[in-house]
Amino acid sequence: MSEPQVFERIRDEIGKNDVLLFMKGTPVFPQCGFSAAVVDVLSQLGVKFHGVNILVDPELRQGIKEFSQWPTIPQLYVKGEFIGGCDIVREMFETGELEQVFKEKGVALAEAA
Ligand SMILES: N[C@@H](CCC(=O)N[C@@H](CS)C(=O)NCC(=O)O)C(=O)O
Ligand code: FES
């Protein structure tokens, strides 16, 4: 069976962006609390990221769930690796594990104030 065409677009986005968030709304105007929470974590860490608004693209909204084999939005990718959704990201942030992932993968963080 051939894979969905949308997978090609997803791979392209993941390849182009070291830190990529599939989300509802945009980083400046998230349209769901779960997406907003991940934006908040990334902002607190001072990580530059690209947001993809799945609300304006039903094919992508469905396709990303199949691609990641993860049923919900948001979905965070770092250097091509699927990290998780809101609960996982928040928990990893609290334990310091998320910062570690960024450091190991060579993603720049803002200096702590
Ligand atoms: N527990 C989830 C919360 C995210 C969630 O439940 N997302 C729902 C509501 S925004 C979702 O994506 N539903 C499918 C859809 O809207 O396409 C997480 O850790 O990310
Ligand atoms: S849009 Fe309703 S919970 Fe995310």
Short mmCIF file of C-alpha atoms and ligand atoms in Angstrom, two decimals:
data_model
loop_
_atom_site.label_atom_id
_atom_site.label_comp_id
_atom_site.label_asym_id
_atom_site.label_seq_id
_atom_site.Cartn_x
_atom_site.Cartn_y
_atom_site.Cartn_z
CA MET A 1 0.00 0.00 0.00
CA SER A 2 1.29 3.45 -0.85
CA GLU A 3 1.53 5.94 1.96
CA PRO A 4 -0.62 9.07 2.13
CA GLN A 5 0.65 11.90 -0.08
CA VAL A 6 0.61 14.28 2.85
CA PHE A 7 3.49 12.34 4.45
CA GLU A 8 5.85 13.86 1.90
CA ARG A 9 4.90 17.37 2.99
CA ILE A 10 5.27 16.41 6.64
CA ARG A 11 8.77 15.00 6.04
CA ASP A 12 9.69 18.17 4.18
CA GLU A 13 8.58 20.40 7.08
CA ILE A 14 10.37 18.21 9.62
CA GLY A 15 13.54 18.30 7.53
CA LYS A 16 13.43 22.08 7.21
CA ASN A 17 12.81 22.94 10.85
CA ASP A 18 14.98 21.82 13.77
CA VAL A 19 12.16 22.53 16.18
CA LEU A 20 8.71 22.10 14.71
CA LEU A 21 5.36 22.28 16.44
CA PHE A 22 2.20 20.99 14.80
CA MET A 23 -0.41 23.00 16.63
CA LYS A 24 -3.85 24.61 16.65
CA GLY A 25 -3.46 28.27 15.76
CA THR A 26 -0.13 30.05 15.49
CA PRO A 27 2.67 30.66 18.00
CA VAL A 28 1.44 34.25 18.38
CA PHE A 29 -2.21 33.23 18.61
CA PRO A 30 -2.68 29.64 19.74
CA GLN A 31 -6.28 28.46 19.43
CA CYS A 32 -6.22 25.73 22.06
CA GLY A 33 -4.86 25.60 25.59
CA PHE A 34 -2.83 22.43 24.87
CA SER A 35 -1.03 24.10 21.97
CA ALA A 36 -0.61 27.29 24.00
CA ALA A 37 1.03 25.31 26.80
CA VAL A 38 3.71 23.92 24.48
CA VAL A 39 4.32 27.36 22.98
CA ASP A 40 4.73 28.62 26.53
CA VAL A 41 7.31 25.95 27.40
CA LEU A 42 9.32 26.61 24.24
CA SER A 43 9.19 30.35 24.91
CA GLN A 44 10.36 29.86 28.49
CA LEU A 45 13.34 27.87 27.22
CA GLY A 46 14.00 30.51 24.59
CA VAL A 47 13.88 27.99 21.76
CA LYS A 48 13.23 29.24 18.24
CA PHE A 49 10.62 27.08 16.57
CA HIS A 50 8.32 26.90 13.60
CA GLY A 51 4.59 26.40 14.16
CA VAL A 52 2.35 24.65 11.66
CA ASN A 53 -1.34 25.47 12.08
CA ILE A 54 -3.23 22.25 11.38
CA LEU A 55 -6.60 24.00 11.77
CA VAL A 56 -6.29 25.50 8.30
CA ASP A 57 -5.40 22.15 6.71
CA PRO A 58 -7.72 19.18 7.37
CA GLU A 59 -5.50 16.79 5.38
CA LEU A 60 -2.52 17.67 7.53
CA ARG A 61 -4.61 17.51 10.69
CA GLN A 62 -5.41 13.86 9.92
CA GLY A 63 -2.09 13.05 8.24
CA ILE A 64 0.13 14.08 11.13
CA LYS A 65 -1.76 11.75 13.46
CA GLU A 66 -1.08 8.81 11.16
CA PHE A 67 2.50 9.86 10.50
CA SER A 68 3.41 10.13 14.18
CA GLN A 69 1.00 7.41 15.27
CA TRP A 70 -0.17 9.86 17.90
CA PRO A 71 -3.87 10.75 18.11
CA THR A 72 -3.81 14.39 19.15
CA ILE A 73 -2.45 17.88 18.53
CA PRO A 74 -0.03 19.46 19.55
CA GLN A 75 2.95 17.41 18.39
CA LEU A 76 6.52 18.50 18.89
CA TYR A 77 9.40 17.40 16.66
CA VAL A 78 13.05 18.15 17.45
CA LYS A 79 15.64 17.46 14.76
CA GLY A 80 13.36 14.96 13.10
CA GLU A 81 12.43 13.13 16.27
CA PHE A 82 8.89 13.06 17.61
CA ILE A 83 9.02 14.16 21.24
CA GLY A 84 5.34 14.09 22.21
CA GLY A 85 2.27 16.15 22.95
CA CYS A 86 1.40 18.65 25.65
CA ASP A 87 1.53 16.33 28.69
CA ILE A 88 4.88 14.83 27.74
CA VAL A 89 6.42 18.18 26.85
CA ARG A 90 5.24 19.76 30.10
CA GLU A 91 6.51 16.87 32.17
CA MET A 92 9.87 16.81 30.40
CA PHE A 93 10.14 20.55 30.96
CA GLU A 94 9.51 20.22 34.66
CA THR A 95 12.10 17.47 35.12
CA GLY A 96 14.70 19.27 33.01
CA GLU A 97 14.68 16.44 30.48
CA LEU A 98 13.46 18.67 27.67
CA GLU A 99 16.32 21.11 28.11
CA GLN A 100 18.65 18.10 28.00
CA VAL A 101 17.12 16.92 24.71
CA PHE A 102 17.67 20.33 23.14
CA LYS A 103 21.24 20.48 24.39
CA GLU A 104 22.06 16.98 23.20
CA LYS A 105 20.64 17.73 19.79
CA GLY A 106 22.49 21.03 19.55
CA VAL A 107 19.45 23.31 19.61
CA ALA A 108 20.20 26.79 20.94
CA LEU A 109 18.49 27.90 24.15
CA ALA A 110 18.32 31.42 25.50
CA GLU A 111 20.59 32.13 28.45
CA ALA A 112 18.72 32.00 31.74
CA ALA A 113 17.88 35.49 32.92
N1 LIG B 1 -3.31 15.05 26.38
C1 LIG B 1 -3.03 15.64 25.10
C2 LIG B 1 -3.85 16.91 24.93
C3 LIG B 1 -4.04 17.26 23.48
C4 LIG B 1 -5.44 16.90 23.02
O1 LIG B 1 -6.21 16.23 23.73
N2 LIG B 1 -5.76 17.36 21.81
C5 LIG B 1 -7.08 17.13 21.28
C6 LIG B 1 -7.94 18.38 21.48
S1 LIG B 1 -7.12 19.87 21.00
C7 LIG B 1 -6.97 16.81 19.79
O2 LIG B 1 -5.97 17.07 19.16
N3 LIG B 1 -8.03 16.21 19.22
C8 LIG B 1 -8.03 15.80 17.84
C9 LIG B 1 -8.25 16.92 16.88
O3 LIG B 1 -8.70 18.00 17.29
O4 LIG B 1 -7.97 16.74 15.69
C10 LIG B 1 -1.54 15.96 25.00
O5 LIG B 1 -0.79 15.61 25.90
O6 LIG B 1 -1.10 16.57 24.01
S1 FES B 2 -9.40 22.70 20.62
FE1 FES B 2 -10.66 22.06 22.24
S2 FES B 2 -9.31 21.11 23.56
FE2 FES B 2 -8.07 21.75 21.96
#
